[in-house]
Structures are given as C-alpha cells and as structure tokens.
Coordinates of C-alpha atoms in Angstrom, one line a residue:
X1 CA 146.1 104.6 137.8
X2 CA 142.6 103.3 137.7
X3 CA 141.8 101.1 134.5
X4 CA 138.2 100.2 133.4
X5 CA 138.0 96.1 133.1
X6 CA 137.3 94.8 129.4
X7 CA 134.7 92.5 129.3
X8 CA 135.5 89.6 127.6
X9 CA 133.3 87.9 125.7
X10 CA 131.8 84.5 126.5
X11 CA 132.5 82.3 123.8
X12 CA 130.9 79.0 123.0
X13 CA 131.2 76.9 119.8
X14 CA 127.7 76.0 118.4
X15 CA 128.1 74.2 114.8
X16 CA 124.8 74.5 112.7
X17 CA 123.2 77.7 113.8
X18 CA 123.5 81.2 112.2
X19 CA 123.3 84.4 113.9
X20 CA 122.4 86.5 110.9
X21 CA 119.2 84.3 109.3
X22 CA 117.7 84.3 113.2
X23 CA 118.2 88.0 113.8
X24 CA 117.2 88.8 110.1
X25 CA 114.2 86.7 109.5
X26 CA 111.3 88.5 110.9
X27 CA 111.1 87.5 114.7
X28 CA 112.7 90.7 116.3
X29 CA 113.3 94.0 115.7
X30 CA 115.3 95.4 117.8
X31 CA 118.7 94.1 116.3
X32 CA 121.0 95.9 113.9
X33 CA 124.0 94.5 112.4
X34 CA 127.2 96.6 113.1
X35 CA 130.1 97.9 110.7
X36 CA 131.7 94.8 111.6
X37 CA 129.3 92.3 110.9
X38 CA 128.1 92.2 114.6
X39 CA 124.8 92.2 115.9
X40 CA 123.8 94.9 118.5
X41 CA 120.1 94.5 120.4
X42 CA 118.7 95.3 123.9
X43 CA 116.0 92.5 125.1
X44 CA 114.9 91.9 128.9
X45 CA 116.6 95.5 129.6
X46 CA 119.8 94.1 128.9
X47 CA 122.3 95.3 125.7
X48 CA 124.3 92.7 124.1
X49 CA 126.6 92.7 121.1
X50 CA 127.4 89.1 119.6
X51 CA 129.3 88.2 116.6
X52 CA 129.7 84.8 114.9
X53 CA 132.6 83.5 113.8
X54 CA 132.4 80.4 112.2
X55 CA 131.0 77.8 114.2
X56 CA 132.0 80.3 117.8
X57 CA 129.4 82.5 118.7
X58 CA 130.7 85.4 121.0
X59 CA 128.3 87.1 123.5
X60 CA 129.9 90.6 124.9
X61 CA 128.3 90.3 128.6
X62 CA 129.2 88.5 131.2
X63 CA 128.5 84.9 132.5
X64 CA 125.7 85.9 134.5
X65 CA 124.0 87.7 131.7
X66 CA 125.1 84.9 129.3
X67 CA 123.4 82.2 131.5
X68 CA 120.3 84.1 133.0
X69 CA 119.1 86.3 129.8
X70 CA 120.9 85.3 126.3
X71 CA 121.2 81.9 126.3
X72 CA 117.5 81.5 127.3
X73 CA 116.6 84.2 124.4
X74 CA 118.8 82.5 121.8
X75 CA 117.2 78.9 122.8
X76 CA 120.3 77.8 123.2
X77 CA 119.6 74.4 125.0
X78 CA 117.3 73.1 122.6
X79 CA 118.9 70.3 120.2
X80 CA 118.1 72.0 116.6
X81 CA 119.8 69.2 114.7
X82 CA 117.9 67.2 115.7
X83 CA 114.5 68.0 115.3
X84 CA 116.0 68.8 112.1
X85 CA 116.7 65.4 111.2
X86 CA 113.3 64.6 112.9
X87 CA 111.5 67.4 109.9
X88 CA 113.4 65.4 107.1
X89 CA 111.8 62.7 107.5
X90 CA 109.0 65.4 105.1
X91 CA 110.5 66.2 101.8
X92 CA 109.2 70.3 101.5
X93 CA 111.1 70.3 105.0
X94 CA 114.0 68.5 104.1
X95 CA 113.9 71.1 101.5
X96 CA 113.4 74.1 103.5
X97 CA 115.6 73.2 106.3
X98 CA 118.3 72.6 103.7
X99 CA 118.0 76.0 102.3
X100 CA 117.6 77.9 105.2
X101 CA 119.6 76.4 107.6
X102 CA 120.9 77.8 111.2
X103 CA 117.6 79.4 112.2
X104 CA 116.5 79.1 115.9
X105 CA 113.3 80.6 117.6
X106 CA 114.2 83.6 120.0
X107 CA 112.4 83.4 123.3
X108 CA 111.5 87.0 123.8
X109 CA 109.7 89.0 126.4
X110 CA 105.9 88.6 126.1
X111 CA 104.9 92.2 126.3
X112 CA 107.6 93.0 123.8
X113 CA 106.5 90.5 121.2
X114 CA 102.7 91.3 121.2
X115 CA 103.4 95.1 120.9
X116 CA 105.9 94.3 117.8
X117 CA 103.3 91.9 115.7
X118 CA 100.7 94.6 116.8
X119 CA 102.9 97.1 114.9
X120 CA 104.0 94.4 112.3
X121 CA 100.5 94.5 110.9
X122 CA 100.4 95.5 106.9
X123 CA 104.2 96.9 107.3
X124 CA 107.0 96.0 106.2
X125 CA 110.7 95.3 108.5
X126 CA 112.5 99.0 108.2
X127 CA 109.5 101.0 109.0
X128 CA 108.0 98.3 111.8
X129 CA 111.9 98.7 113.1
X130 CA 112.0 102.4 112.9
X131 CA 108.4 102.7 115.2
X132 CA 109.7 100.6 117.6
X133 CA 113.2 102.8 117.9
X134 CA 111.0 105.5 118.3
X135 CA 108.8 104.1 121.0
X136 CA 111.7 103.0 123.0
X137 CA 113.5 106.1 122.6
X138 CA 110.3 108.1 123.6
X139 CA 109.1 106.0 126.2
X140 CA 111.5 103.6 127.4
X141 CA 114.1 103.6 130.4
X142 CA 117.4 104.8 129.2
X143 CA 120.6 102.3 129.0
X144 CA 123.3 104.5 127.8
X145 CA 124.8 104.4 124.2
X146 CA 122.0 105.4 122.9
X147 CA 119.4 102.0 123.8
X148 CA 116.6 102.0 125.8
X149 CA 114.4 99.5 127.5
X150 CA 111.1 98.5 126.1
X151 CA 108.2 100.8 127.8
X152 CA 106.4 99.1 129.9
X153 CA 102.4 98.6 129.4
X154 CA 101.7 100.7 132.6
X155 CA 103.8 103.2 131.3
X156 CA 102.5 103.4 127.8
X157 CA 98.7 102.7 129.6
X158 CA 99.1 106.6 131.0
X159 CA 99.2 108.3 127.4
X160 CA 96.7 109.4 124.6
X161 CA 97.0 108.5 121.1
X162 CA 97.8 112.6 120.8
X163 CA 101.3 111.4 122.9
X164 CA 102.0 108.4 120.7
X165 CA 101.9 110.6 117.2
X166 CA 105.1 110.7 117.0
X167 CA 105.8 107.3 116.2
X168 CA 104.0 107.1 112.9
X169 CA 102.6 103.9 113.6
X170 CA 99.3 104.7 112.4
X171 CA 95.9 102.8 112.8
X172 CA 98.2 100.8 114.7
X173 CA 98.4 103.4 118.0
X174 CA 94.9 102.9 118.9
X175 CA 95.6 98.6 119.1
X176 CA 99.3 99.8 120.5
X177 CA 96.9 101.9 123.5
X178 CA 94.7 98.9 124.1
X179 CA 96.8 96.3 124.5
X180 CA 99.0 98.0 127.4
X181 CA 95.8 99.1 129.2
X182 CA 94.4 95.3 129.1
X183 CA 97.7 93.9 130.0
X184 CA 98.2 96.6 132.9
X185 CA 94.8 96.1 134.2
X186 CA 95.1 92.4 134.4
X187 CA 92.7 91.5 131.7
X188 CA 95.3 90.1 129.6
X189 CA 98.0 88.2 131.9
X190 CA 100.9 87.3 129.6
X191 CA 102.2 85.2 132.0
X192 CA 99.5 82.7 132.2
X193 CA 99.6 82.5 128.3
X194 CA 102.9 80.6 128.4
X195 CA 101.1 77.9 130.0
X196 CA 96.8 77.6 129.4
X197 CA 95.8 75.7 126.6
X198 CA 96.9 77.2 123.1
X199 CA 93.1 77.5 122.1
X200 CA 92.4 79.3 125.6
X201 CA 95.7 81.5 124.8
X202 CA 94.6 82.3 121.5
X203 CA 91.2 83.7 123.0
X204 CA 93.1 85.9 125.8
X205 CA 95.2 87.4 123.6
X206 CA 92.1 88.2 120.9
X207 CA 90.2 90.2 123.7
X208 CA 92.8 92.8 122.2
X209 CA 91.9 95.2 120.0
X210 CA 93.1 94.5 116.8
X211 CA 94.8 91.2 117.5
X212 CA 93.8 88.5 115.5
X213 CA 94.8 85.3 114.6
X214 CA 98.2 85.7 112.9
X215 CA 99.4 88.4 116.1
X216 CA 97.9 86.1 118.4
X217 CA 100.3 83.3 117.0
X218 CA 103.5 85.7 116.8
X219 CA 102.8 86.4 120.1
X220 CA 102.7 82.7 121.6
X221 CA 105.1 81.0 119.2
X222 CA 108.1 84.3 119.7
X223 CA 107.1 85.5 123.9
X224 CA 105.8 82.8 125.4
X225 CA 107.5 79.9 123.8
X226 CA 104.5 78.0 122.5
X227 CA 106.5 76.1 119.7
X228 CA 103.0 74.3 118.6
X229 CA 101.8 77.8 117.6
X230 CA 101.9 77.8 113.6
X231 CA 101.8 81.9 112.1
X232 CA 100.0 82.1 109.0
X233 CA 100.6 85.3 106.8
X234 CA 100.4 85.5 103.0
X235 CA 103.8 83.3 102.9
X236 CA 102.5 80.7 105.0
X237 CA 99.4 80.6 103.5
X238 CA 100.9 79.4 100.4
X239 CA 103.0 77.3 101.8
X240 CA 99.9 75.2 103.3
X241 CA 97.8 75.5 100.2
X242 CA 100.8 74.5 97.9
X243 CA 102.5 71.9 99.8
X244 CA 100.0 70.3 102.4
X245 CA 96.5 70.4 101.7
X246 CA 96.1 67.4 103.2
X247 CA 97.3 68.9 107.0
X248 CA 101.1 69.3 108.3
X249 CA 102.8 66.4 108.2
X250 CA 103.2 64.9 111.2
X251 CA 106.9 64.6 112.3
X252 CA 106.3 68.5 112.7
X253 CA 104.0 68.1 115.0
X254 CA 104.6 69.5 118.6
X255 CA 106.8 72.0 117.0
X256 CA 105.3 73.5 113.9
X257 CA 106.5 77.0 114.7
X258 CA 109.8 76.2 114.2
X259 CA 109.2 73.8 111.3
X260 CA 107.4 77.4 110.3
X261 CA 110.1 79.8 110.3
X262 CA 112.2 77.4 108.0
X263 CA 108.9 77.1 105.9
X264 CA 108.8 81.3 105.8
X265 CA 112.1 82.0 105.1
X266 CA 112.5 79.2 102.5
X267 CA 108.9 80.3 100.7
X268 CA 110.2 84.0 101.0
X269 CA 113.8 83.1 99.6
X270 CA 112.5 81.5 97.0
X271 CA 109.2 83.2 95.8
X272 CA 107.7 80.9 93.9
X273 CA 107.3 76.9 94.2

C-alpha cells in the first residue's frame, strides 16, 4: 500500500524572536494565525505553516525551502540581539525594544511589498488583508488549499480598472494599475532598487502614481532590504517629534528601519508618551 510521506518540520531553536509580534505588526499581509496558534502565509510562491514553541520555531517545508526561501524571508541570519544591545545604548529604544521585544524585519518580494503599501494607503489591516486575498484569489497562480501566488505585474498590467472592481480597493486601483504597467515595462526595475543609492531609489519608486514618500520607504525597508530606510506615518511622526527633535540618535544609524518597527509597535502599544 502506497503511503504519502509526512513532512516533518524543520526545527531550529532561536531564543529572543517572536513569531506573532513580526507577522502581526504591520509588515505583511498575507499571514493568518491558525486554530492552533500557527501561522499560515504563501510568499515567493511558496506556502508555509510555522509555529513557535517557546524558544523552537518550526517551519512545515522542507530543508530546501527552509534554506532557499524562509530563512532569507524571516532574516534569520542577522544577529537581532545584538543590534539590540547596540539601540540601548538610547533610552526611548532601550524602552521600545524592551516592550516590544522579538520583532524581526521580513525580507519580502519587491513587487509584493510595493503593491501591499500601495493598498495600505488610508486603510486599516483587515480590509488592506481582505483586498489582497481577493487579488490573489482573482488573479494569482493557484497553489492548492485554497492559496494563491501573488499576480504578477505583467499579469495585472493586461486589465482595466473595470476588471479590478471586485477588489474594493478603491482610489487605490488606478495606483494598483500603474505600478504593474511601470514595473512591467521596465520603467520601474525593482531589482536595481535593492542596490542604487536610497535617495535615487526613493525617486524610482516615486515615478509611481500615487507612491510617495511613506510607500516608497515600506517598499525599500520590507522588499528590497534597505534597513537605512526609516517609514514615517502618523505613529512615527510622533515618535520623531516627541522623542528626537534633535535627529535619530546615532547608534541607530545604518539600521533605522528596524530601530523603527520597535519605535511603531511600542508608540502604537502604548498610545500616548
């Protein structure tokens, strides 16, 4: 009798980091959390379900996957603790990081991220989730199990604002249409944005309709990896005005977008100063 192989999980032990605060605080959107208090998300074309127990984090894909796609998206390699220690040397971040502790910057496909920040703008996580199922559903490649790949900008290039109704996204579609004919025609080259000057970067991406400074950032700091990119919505904004007036201090520097998400999801936690 023929069985079907279980895949076991790859399990590694990282103390420190916590799978719910990165999937929850506001850099994807494409990961639910499960009856059992696993996360389920598709990213690069690939599904994974992970759970955390303790200080074990268990990815249900195989070593290949593992190595290739998730621990490159989870930013596994980078040494968290101690750029941690290396932010407490401010006190607002030796506050923040203490509050909000375990959060790590996901590496996510460039097209992916611009498209969700485009969609992000003046909306709020369920409903910027809920246009993004759609679009997938709609328009993306499917998986099985009901996930889908993330439509490609030559794909979503082809159709009219009429074809994108569905999704409810609004003012939105017309920056949505855009962005996926600039990208697929070359204009915009996502790519080269991981690595041109951030100034230069910033300008590529702001030939898009729509995009300005704050989608620009999402964009660069969450799909290309530009950890010197610094967000600034409302949250941020007060954070900067409130606690450094003077500039960010400068054991941040080089890597203010992750001294950032601490800085947003401590600001947000805590809603006033």
């Amino acid at each position: 009798k023929n069985c079907i192989p279980v895949l076991l999980p790859v399990c590694i032990t990282l103390p420190g980091f916590d799978l719910a605060r990165t999937l929850d605080c506001g850099q994807a959107f494409r990961w639910e959390r499960l009856a059992d208090g696993a996360f389920h998300g598709v990213a690069f074309g690939h599904v994974l379900t992970v759970r955390q127990e303790g200080n074990e984090l268990l990815f249900f894909c195989s070593n290949k996957l593992f190595e290739e796609v998730w621990s490159k998206y989870f930013d596994l390699k980078r040494d968290y603790p101690a750029l941690c220690r290396q932010f407490c040397q401010d006190p607002v971040m030796r506050e923040a990081t203490g509050a909000c502790p375990g959060i790590r910057i996901l590496r996510q496909e460039p097209w992916e991220a611009l498209c969700s920040f485009i969609l992000s703008q003046n909306n709020h996580i369920p409903r910027i989730k809920g246009i993004i199922r759609r679009l997938c559903e709609a328009f993306g490649d499917p998986l099985g199990g009901g996930d889908f790949t993330f439509p490609s900008p030559g794909r979503l290039a082809k159709l009219s604002a009429a074809s994108l109704a569905p999704l409810r996204a609004g003012f939105r579609t017309g920056y949505l249409l855009d962005a996926a004919e600039k990208v697929a025609s070359g204009v915009v080259n996502l790519e080269a944005l991981c690595t041109l000057p951030l100034a230069q970067a910033r300008s590529v991406l702001q030939q898009i309709r729509g995009v300005g400074p704050k989608v620009a950032e999402c964009t660069l700091l969450y799909g290309c990896g530009r950890m010197e990119a610094f967000p600034m919505d409302v949250w941020m904004k007060r954070v900067v005005a409130e606690c450094y007036p003077n500039g960010l201090p400068a054991c941040i520097l080089g890597n203010q977008g992750i001294a950032q998400q601490y800085l947003f999801d401590w600001r947000r936690s805590r809603r006033t100063l």
